[in-house]
Short mmCIF file of C-alpha atoms and ligand atoms in Angstrom, two decimals:
data_model
loop_
_atom_site.label_atom_id
_atom_site.label_comp_id
_atom_site.label_asym_id
_atom_site.label_seq_id
_atom_site.Cartn_x
_atom_site.Cartn_y
_atom_site.Cartn_z
CA MET A 1 -11.45 4.73 -13.78
CA ASN A 2 -12.53 1.22 -13.59
CA SER A 3 -16.32 1.73 -13.89
CA ARG A 4 -17.10 -1.58 -12.40
CA ILE A 5 -16.04 -0.57 -8.92
CA LYS A 6 -18.23 1.15 -6.16
CA SER A 7 -17.33 3.60 -3.45
CA VAL A 8 -18.41 3.95 0.14
CA ASP A 9 -21.26 6.23 -1.16
CA ASN A 10 -23.01 3.24 -2.67
CA LEU A 11 -23.49 1.47 0.52
CA SER A 12 -25.03 2.02 3.90
CA PHE A 13 -22.97 0.95 6.88
CA GLU A 14 -25.61 0.81 9.44
CA GLY A 15 -25.17 -2.01 11.84
CA LYS A 16 -22.16 -3.22 9.72
CA LYS A 17 -18.47 -3.72 10.52
CA ALA A 18 -16.27 -2.18 7.99
CA LEU A 19 -12.72 -3.54 7.71
CA VAL A 20 -11.00 -0.51 6.14
CA ARG A 21 -7.46 -0.62 4.64
CA VAL A 22 -5.84 2.80 5.21
CA ASP A 23 -2.46 4.12 4.68
CA PHE A 24 -1.19 5.20 8.06
CA ASN A 25 2.49 4.98 7.13
CA VAL A 26 3.14 8.13 8.81
CA PRO A 27 6.64 9.60 9.67
CA LEU A 28 7.58 9.19 13.30
CA ASP A 29 10.41 11.07 15.16
CA GLY A 30 12.85 9.52 17.67
CA ASP A 31 10.28 9.89 20.54
CA PHE A 32 7.68 8.22 18.36
CA ASN A 33 5.66 11.45 17.90
CA VAL A 34 3.88 11.73 14.49
CA THR A 35 5.57 14.55 12.59
CA ASP A 36 3.05 14.63 9.73
CA ASP A 37 -0.34 13.56 10.10
CA THR A 38 -1.46 14.28 6.49
CA ARG A 39 -2.23 10.51 5.85
CA ILE A 40 -4.25 10.25 9.10
CA GLN A 41 -6.17 13.27 7.99
CA ALA A 42 -6.73 12.01 4.49
CA ALA A 43 -8.51 8.92 5.75
CA LEU A 44 -11.05 10.88 8.07
CA PRO A 45 -13.71 11.45 5.41
CA THR A 46 -14.20 7.54 4.65
CA ILE A 47 -14.09 6.65 8.50
CA ASN A 48 -16.50 9.46 9.33
CA LYS A 49 -18.96 8.36 6.68
CA ILE A 50 -18.99 4.94 8.03
CA LEU A 51 -19.55 6.06 11.49
CA LYS A 52 -22.23 8.51 10.55
CA ASP A 53 -24.12 5.80 8.87
CA GLY A 54 -24.08 3.92 12.31
CA GLY A 55 -21.31 1.46 11.26
CA ALA A 56 -18.30 0.26 13.18
CA VAL A 57 -14.66 0.67 11.75
CA ILE A 58 -11.82 -1.75 11.86
CA LEU A 59 -8.80 0.01 10.64
CA MET A 60 -5.60 -1.80 9.15
CA SER A 61 -2.47 -0.40 7.88
CA HIS A 62 1.27 -0.96 7.66
CA LEU A 63 3.93 1.23 9.03
CA GLY A 64 7.63 1.38 7.94
CA ARG A 65 9.47 -1.82 6.75
CA PRO A 66 9.68 -4.20 9.83
CA LYS A 67 12.22 -6.89 8.85
CA GLU A 68 11.02 -9.96 10.74
CA GLY A 69 8.02 -9.78 12.99
CA PRO A 70 7.12 -7.20 15.53
CA GLU A 71 9.30 -4.46 16.33
CA ASP A 72 8.31 -1.82 18.71
CA LYS A 73 9.53 1.23 16.55
CA PHE A 74 7.02 0.25 13.90
CA SER A 75 4.03 -0.24 16.18
CA LEU A 76 1.01 1.53 15.21
CA LYS A 77 0.27 2.20 18.82
CA HIS A 78 2.35 5.24 18.46
CA ILE A 79 -0.34 6.82 16.32
CA LEU A 80 -3.34 6.03 18.53
CA LEU A 81 -3.46 9.29 20.32
CA ASP A 82 -3.26 11.37 17.02
CA LEU A 83 -5.80 9.10 15.55
CA GLU A 84 -8.17 9.58 18.56
CA LYS A 85 -7.75 13.34 18.39
CA ALA A 86 -8.42 13.51 14.63
CA LEU A 87 -11.53 11.35 15.09
CA ASP A 88 -12.47 13.15 18.31
CA ARG A 89 -13.45 9.79 19.88
CA PRO A 90 -11.60 6.86 21.69
CA VAL A 91 -10.02 4.32 19.53
CA LYS A 92 -9.50 0.65 20.67
CA PHE A 93 -6.13 -1.15 19.73
CA ALA A 94 -5.55 -4.75 18.78
CA PRO A 95 -1.98 -5.50 19.67
CA ASP A 96 -1.90 -8.35 16.87
CA CYS A 97 -3.82 -7.72 13.63
CA VAL A 98 -5.11 -11.32 13.70
CA GLY A 99 -5.85 -13.97 16.41
CA ASP A 100 -8.22 -14.33 19.31
CA GLU A 101 -7.85 -10.90 20.72
CA ALA A 102 -8.33 -9.04 17.42
CA LYS A 103 -11.50 -11.42 16.81
CA GLN A 104 -12.90 -10.51 20.13
CA LEU A 105 -12.27 -6.82 19.97
CA ALA A 106 -13.83 -6.81 16.47
CA ALA A 107 -16.80 -8.83 17.52
CA GLY A 108 -17.56 -6.42 20.58
CA LEU A 109 -17.60 -3.38 18.42
CA LYS A 110 -20.67 -1.36 18.36
CA GLY A 111 -21.74 1.25 15.71
CA GLY A 112 -19.77 4.48 16.05
CA GLU A 113 -16.83 2.49 17.40
CA VAL A 114 -13.36 2.30 16.05
CA LEU A 115 -10.60 -0.40 16.37
CA LEU A 116 -7.08 -0.07 15.10
CA LEU A 117 -5.21 -3.28 14.34
CA GLU A 118 -1.49 -3.69 14.81
CA ASN A 119 0.81 -3.25 11.89
CA LEU A 120 0.03 -5.74 9.12
CA ARG A 121 3.70 -6.06 8.15
CA PHE A 122 4.49 -7.67 11.36
CA TYR A 123 3.48 -10.77 9.49
CA LYS A 124 5.48 -11.59 6.28
CA GLU A 125 2.26 -13.11 4.96
CA GLU A 126 0.92 -9.53 4.28
CA THR A 127 3.36 -8.65 1.59
CA LYS A 128 3.29 -12.13 0.34
CA GLY A 129 -0.37 -11.96 -0.34
CA ASP A 130 -0.99 -14.98 1.81
CA ALA A 131 -4.65 -16.34 1.41
CA GLU A 132 -4.90 -17.78 4.85
CA PHE A 133 -3.70 -14.58 6.42
CA ALA A 134 -6.18 -12.59 4.27
CA LYS A 135 -8.94 -14.84 5.34
CA GLN A 136 -8.28 -14.31 8.78
CA LEU A 137 -8.41 -10.51 8.46
CA ALA A 138 -11.58 -10.77 6.40
CA SER A 139 -13.24 -12.69 9.14
CA LEU A 140 -13.11 -9.47 11.27
CA GLY A 141 -15.63 -7.45 9.22
CA ASP A 142 -18.66 -7.52 7.10
CA ILE A 143 -17.80 -4.95 4.32
CA TYR A 144 -14.25 -4.50 2.86
CA VAL A 145 -13.21 -0.88 2.17
CA ASN A 146 -9.93 -0.08 0.51
CA ASP A 147 -8.80 3.54 1.00
CA ALA A 148 -4.96 3.16 0.64
CA PHE A 149 -4.21 4.37 -2.61
CA GLY A 150 -0.37 4.58 -1.99
CA THR A 151 -0.39 0.71 -1.62
CA ALA A 152 -3.00 -0.14 -4.36
CA HIS A 153 -0.10 -1.23 -6.90
CA ARG A 154 0.72 -4.05 -4.56
CA ALA A 155 -1.12 -7.42 -4.40
CA HIS A 156 -0.77 -7.73 -0.79
CA ALA A 157 -3.08 -9.65 1.55
CA SER A 158 -4.70 -6.53 2.98
CA THR A 159 -4.75 -4.64 -0.25
CA ALA A 160 -6.11 -7.24 -2.87
CA ILE A 161 -6.32 -10.85 -1.61
CA VAL A 162 -8.66 -10.05 1.28
CA ALA A 163 -11.30 -8.81 -1.05
CA GLU A 164 -11.98 -12.24 -2.40
CA TYR A 165 -13.74 -12.94 0.80
CA PHE A 166 -16.17 -10.21 0.59
CA THR A 167 -19.36 -9.54 -1.49
CA ASP A 168 -19.58 -6.01 -0.40
CA LYS A 169 -16.17 -4.33 -1.16
CA VAL A 170 -15.69 -0.70 -2.10
CA CYS A 171 -13.23 1.90 -2.43
CA GLY A 172 -13.03 4.88 0.08
CA TYR A 173 -13.29 8.54 -0.68
CA LEU A 174 -9.40 9.07 -0.92
CA MET A 175 -8.91 6.16 -3.34
CA LEU A 176 -11.90 7.54 -5.33
CA SER A 177 -10.44 11.14 -5.58
CA GLU A 178 -7.00 9.87 -6.40
CA LEU A 179 -8.37 7.86 -9.47
CA GLU A 180 -10.72 10.71 -10.48
CA ASN A 181 -7.89 13.21 -10.50
CA ALA A 182 -5.60 10.97 -12.23
CA ASP A 183 -8.30 10.38 -14.77
CA LYS A 184 -8.52 14.07 -15.39
CA VAL A 185 -5.22 14.08 -16.59
CA LEU A 186 -5.13 10.82 -18.59
CA GLY A 187 -8.48 11.17 -20.19
CA ASN A 188 -9.13 14.37 -22.09
CA PRO A 189 -6.72 17.03 -20.74
CA VAL A 190 -7.21 20.60 -21.65
CA ARG A 191 -4.33 21.85 -23.55
CA PRO A 192 -1.59 22.80 -23.42
CA PHE A 193 -0.82 19.75 -21.19
CA THR A 194 2.53 19.86 -19.69
CA ALA A 195 4.34 17.19 -17.54
CA ILE A 196 7.37 18.06 -15.51
CA MET A 197 9.34 15.28 -14.60
CA GLY A 198 12.29 15.44 -11.97
CA GLY A 199 13.84 13.52 -9.08
CA ALA A 200 16.74 11.32 -8.94
CA LYS A 201 16.33 8.42 -11.21
CA ILE A 202 15.24 8.14 -14.74
CA SER A 203 15.07 4.41 -14.58
CA ASP A 204 12.09 4.87 -11.98
CA LYS A 205 10.38 6.98 -14.37
CA ILE A 206 11.05 5.92 -17.88
CA LEU A 207 7.83 4.00 -18.43
CA ILE A 208 5.72 6.95 -17.55
CA ILE A 209 7.81 9.34 -19.60
CA GLU A 210 7.21 6.96 -22.63
CA LYS A 211 3.55 6.98 -22.05
CA LEU A 212 3.31 10.75 -21.63
CA MET A 213 5.08 11.19 -24.92
CA ASP A 214 1.64 10.38 -26.56
CA LYS A 215 -0.32 12.59 -24.35
CA VAL A 216 1.59 15.86 -23.64
CA ASP A 217 2.39 19.05 -25.50
CA ASN A 218 5.39 19.91 -23.39
CA LEU A 219 7.70 17.66 -21.48
CA ILE A 220 10.01 19.30 -18.85
CA ILE A 221 12.92 17.41 -17.30
CA GLY A 222 14.87 18.48 -14.56
CA GLY A 223 16.39 17.02 -11.28
CA GLY A 224 19.16 14.50 -11.02
CA MET A 225 17.89 12.49 -14.09
CA SER A 226 18.68 15.55 -16.45
CA TYR A 227 22.40 15.02 -16.31
CA THR A 228 22.16 11.64 -17.99
CA PHE A 229 20.54 13.34 -20.91
CA ALA A 230 23.28 16.06 -20.83
CA LYS A 231 25.97 13.53 -20.85
CA ALA A 232 24.38 11.36 -23.53
CA LYS A 233 24.23 14.51 -25.65
CA GLY A 234 28.15 14.63 -25.35
CA GLY A 235 28.33 17.21 -22.45
CA THR A 236 30.43 17.03 -19.42
CA ILE A 237 28.64 16.67 -16.10
CA GLY A 238 31.55 16.34 -13.36
CA ASP A 239 30.26 14.25 -10.42
CA SER A 240 26.42 14.84 -11.02
CA LEU A 241 24.12 11.89 -10.92
CA LEU A 242 24.33 9.56 -13.91
CA GLU A 243 22.80 6.43 -15.11
CA GLU A 244 25.26 5.41 -17.72
CA ASP A 245 23.25 2.46 -18.89
CA LYS A 246 20.23 4.85 -19.58
CA MET A 247 22.42 7.13 -21.91
CA PRO A 248 21.14 5.58 -25.21
CA LEU A 249 17.52 5.59 -23.85
CA THR A 250 17.64 9.27 -23.24
CA LEU A 251 18.73 9.88 -26.77
CA GLU A 252 15.82 7.68 -28.04
CA LEU A 253 13.49 9.89 -25.89
CA VAL A 254 14.96 13.08 -27.43
CA GLU A 255 14.20 11.44 -30.93
CA LYS A 256 10.68 10.22 -29.96
CA ALA A 257 9.75 13.81 -28.74
CA LYS A 258 10.70 15.12 -32.10
CA GLU A 259 8.69 12.53 -33.93
CA LYS A 260 5.56 12.99 -31.84
CA GLY A 261 5.87 16.92 -31.87
CA VAL A 262 6.29 17.15 -28.16
CA ASN A 263 8.30 20.04 -26.96
CA LEU A 264 11.02 18.62 -24.77
CA TYR A 265 12.66 21.07 -22.31
CA LEU A 266 15.97 20.30 -20.63
CA PRO A 267 17.94 22.45 -18.40
CA LEU A 268 19.99 25.22 -19.88
CA ASP A 269 22.09 25.96 -16.79
CA ASN A 270 22.58 24.44 -13.33
CA ILE A 271 23.65 25.45 -9.73
CA ILE A 272 26.58 23.29 -9.10
CA SER A 273 28.45 22.45 -5.80
CA THR A 274 31.69 20.89 -4.86
CA ASP A 275 29.94 18.74 -2.44
CA PHE A 276 26.63 17.17 -1.76
CA ALA A 277 26.17 19.59 1.33
CA ASN A 278 24.22 22.78 1.90
CA ASP A 279 27.11 25.02 2.79
CA ALA A 280 29.70 23.62 0.20
CA GLU A 281 31.14 25.94 -2.49
CA GLN A 282 28.63 26.81 -5.21
CA GLY A 283 28.61 28.12 -8.64
CA THR A 284 26.65 27.84 -11.82
CA SER A 285 27.24 26.28 -15.04
CA LYS A 286 25.81 25.82 -18.55
CA SER A 287 24.38 22.45 -19.06
CA GLY A 288 26.87 19.96 -20.35
CA GLN A 289 29.81 22.14 -19.16
CA ILE A 290 29.96 21.20 -15.45
CA PRO A 291 33.66 20.80 -14.58
CA ASP A 292 35.27 17.82 -12.75
CA GLY A 293 35.09 17.95 -9.10
CA TRP A 294 31.55 19.68 -9.28
CA MET A 295 28.07 18.29 -9.47
CA GLY A 296 24.74 19.79 -10.55
CA LEU A 297 22.30 19.98 -7.49
CA ASP A 298 19.69 22.36 -9.07
CA ILE A 299 18.53 23.85 -12.16
CA GLY A 300 19.93 27.44 -12.72
CA GLU A 301 18.38 30.89 -13.19
CA GLU A 302 17.89 30.83 -16.87
CA THR A 303 16.31 27.57 -16.69
CA ARG A 304 13.93 28.48 -13.85
CA THR A 305 12.63 31.41 -16.26
CA LEU A 306 12.16 29.01 -18.98
CA PHE A 307 10.48 26.11 -17.36
CA ALA A 308 8.28 28.61 -15.37
CA ASP A 309 7.17 30.25 -18.60
CA VAL A 310 5.94 26.98 -20.20
CA VAL A 311 4.25 26.07 -16.83
CA LYS A 312 2.39 29.31 -16.67
CA ASN A 313 1.00 28.87 -20.15
CA SER A 314 -0.35 25.40 -19.55
CA LYS A 315 -3.92 24.31 -18.91
CA THR A 316 -3.19 20.87 -17.43
CA ILE A 317 0.05 20.10 -15.34
CA LEU A 318 1.26 16.93 -14.03
CA TRP A 319 4.28 17.32 -11.78
CA ASN A 320 6.37 14.44 -10.50
CA GLY A 321 9.77 14.90 -8.97
CA PRO A 322 11.69 17.93 -7.72
CA MET A 323 14.08 20.00 -9.83
CA GLY A 324 17.03 19.62 -7.42
CA VAL A 325 17.85 18.76 -3.95
CA PHE A 326 15.01 20.74 -2.69
CA GLU A 327 15.65 19.41 1.05
CA MET A 328 18.72 21.59 1.14
CA SER A 329 17.89 25.33 1.12
CA SER A 330 20.92 26.02 -1.05
CA PHE A 331 19.36 23.87 -3.82
CA ASP A 332 15.66 24.47 -3.43
CA LYS A 333 15.21 27.47 -5.71
CA GLY A 334 14.40 25.48 -8.89
CA THR A 335 11.82 23.37 -7.20
CA LYS A 336 10.19 26.47 -5.61
CA ALA A 337 10.12 28.39 -9.00
CA ILE A 338 8.19 25.38 -10.46
CA ALA A 339 5.88 25.26 -7.49
CA ASP A 340 5.19 29.00 -7.88
CA ALA A 341 4.60 28.48 -11.60
CA VAL A 342 2.13 25.78 -10.97
CA VAL A 343 0.33 27.72 -8.41
CA ASP A 344 0.13 30.77 -10.84
CA ALA A 345 -1.13 28.63 -13.52
CA THR A 346 -3.84 27.09 -11.28
CA LYS A 347 -4.85 30.37 -10.24
CA GLU A 348 -5.46 31.04 -13.96
CA GLY A 349 -7.77 28.00 -14.30
CA ALA A 350 -5.14 25.18 -15.00
CA PHE A 351 -5.77 21.87 -13.56
CA SER A 352 -2.53 20.73 -11.69
CA LEU A 353 -1.86 17.25 -10.24
CA ILE A 354 1.22 16.76 -8.14
CA GLY A 355 2.03 13.21 -7.74
CA GLY A 356 4.61 11.33 -6.06
CA GLY A 357 6.03 11.45 -2.65
CA ASP A 358 8.89 13.98 -3.30
CA SER A 359 7.17 16.76 -5.22
CA ALA A 360 4.22 16.62 -3.01
CA ALA A 361 6.65 16.88 -0.02
CA ALA A 362 8.32 19.76 -1.84
CA VAL A 363 4.99 21.59 -2.39
CA ASN A 364 4.10 20.98 1.16
CA LYS A 365 7.36 22.22 2.41
CA PHE A 366 6.73 25.63 0.51
CA GLY A 367 3.28 25.66 2.12
CA LEU A 368 1.55 25.59 -1.25
CA GLY A 369 -0.41 22.24 -1.07
CA GLU A 370 -3.66 24.07 -0.89
CA ASP A 371 -2.96 26.35 -3.99
CA VAL A 372 -2.69 23.48 -6.48
CA SER A 373 -5.63 21.34 -7.73
CA PHE A 374 -4.69 17.96 -6.19
CA VAL A 375 -1.72 16.56 -4.26
CA SER A 376 -1.58 12.89 -4.63
CA THR A 377 -0.55 10.71 -1.63
CA GLY A 378 0.46 7.82 -3.79
CA GLY A 379 3.95 7.72 -5.52
CA GLY A 380 4.36 4.28 -7.06
CA ALA A 381 0.88 3.73 -7.27
CA LEU A 382 -0.06 6.82 -9.23
CA LEU A 383 2.93 6.32 -11.57
CA GLU A 384 1.81 2.81 -12.20
CA TYR A 385 -1.70 4.03 -12.82
CA MET A 386 -0.51 6.76 -15.22
CA GLU A 387 1.58 4.14 -17.12
CA GLY A 388 -1.62 2.33 -17.93
CA LYS A 389 -1.26 -0.60 -15.55
CA GLU A 390 -4.26 -2.05 -13.50
CA LEU A 391 -3.73 -1.57 -9.93
CA PRO A 392 -4.34 -4.87 -7.95
CA GLY A 393 -5.87 -2.85 -5.02
CA VAL A 394 -8.57 -1.50 -7.59
CA LYS A 395 -9.14 -4.52 -9.58
CA ALA A 396 -9.80 -6.60 -6.30
CA LEU A 397 -12.89 -4.39 -5.79
CA GLU A 398 -14.65 -5.33 -8.85
CA PRO A 399 -17.55 -7.50 -8.08
P1 AMP B 1 12.48 10.80 -6.85
O1 AMP B 1 12.14 9.90 -5.60
O2 AMP B 1 13.06 9.89 -7.93
O3 AMP B 1 11.51 11.73 -7.20
O4 AMP B 1 13.75 11.64 -6.42
C1 AMP B 1 13.52 12.61 -5.44
C2 AMP B 1 15.01 12.89 -4.75
O5 AMP B 1 15.83 13.33 -5.87
C3 AMP B 1 15.07 13.97 -3.83
O6 AMP B 1 15.39 13.51 -2.58
C4 AMP B 1 16.04 15.07 -4.33
O7 AMP B 1 16.87 15.64 -3.26
C5 AMP B 1 16.85 14.23 -5.33
N1 AMP B 1 17.54 15.07 -6.43
C6 AMP B 1 16.87 15.88 -7.23
N2 AMP B 1 17.58 16.43 -8.04
C7 AMP B 1 18.94 16.06 -7.70
C8 AMP B 1 20.23 16.07 -8.08
N3 AMP B 1 20.58 17.00 -9.12
N4 AMP B 1 21.35 15.39 -7.47
C9 AMP B 1 21.02 14.52 -6.51
N5 AMP B 1 19.81 14.22 -6.06
C10 AMP B 1 18.74 14.97 -6.71
#
């Protein structure tokens, strides 16, 4: 981790107003109810530390992807009640994240009070990293805290640029634990070290896979991306996911694994289906032998056993991406088998880091979030950190 940055533990917030970038990008249902408050819960330790010190908290976040200006469905007012409940205290709301009202509300805050600013992305200046907009945000607080690991790979106004206007700038507990846990895997992992890569696209994960080749003992590849490997090796994959332009690259990866002495595990068999639907006709097929009109939507039974054995014998595990279309019950067995194996290995003393939105969502779907070592809240940010890139949101906290 960047040794030059400090955390909330290094400061007292007594009598101060902390401007805290959190990630409250929570899912809402059609009636604007929060359907999963994990991200709100994850921000509580930092907020409560500041309040306990006697400081005031000004919270800022994005929600969704508003296109042009304010849109009611992306208003952070929808999360206010959940936040108040989680904090067990009233929370004030500024219907515009900058401007006179936000300034007045922030200026009037006393120690122990909390103010939530409206969605930062109602201003295009946020994602553009506009300095003037960042300055207006900065004028609201005395200390800057960044606890939004999920957006730390973006140089947005509230995640990076704003820090230039503060002398006191620190990371929150969530950001700290995300970095510390990623470092456990990156630094000096206990061996055998196994990385499990899945999900839809190989193009999203190619850099991390290449990076991991230098570090892991075992590399397991499943999910949609595995079919590009199967096709490149000369197999047939029917209508399964394919990134044709990445076929040569998959062959290079296979070679690279051999050169570096990494055990590369690809699926042996697959659950196939005639349609991308839970109730479509199903069958099984050896890898590389999927008939026309069928698509692979999960790893098969033989593969589940193979992958689970490798995982159970590991001492450090990094998992990013599901083994199949786990959102549909007909195709969630592969992902569940991996999740169970990761839990078993963790019970035996392995360190397991589940990173990235969808594998985290899968582990939570199976109710196993508590049974692994750490579930990261950051998808893209974790991948970029693991790729060895410096995250702008972390770098900005340097003195
Ligand atoms: P990613 O965001 O790249 O980790 O991809 C996660 C998505 O990949 C999930 O929504 C899965 O449903 C999807 N996925 C995994 N395996 C397959 C597959 N064999 N075919 C199509 N989609 C898949």
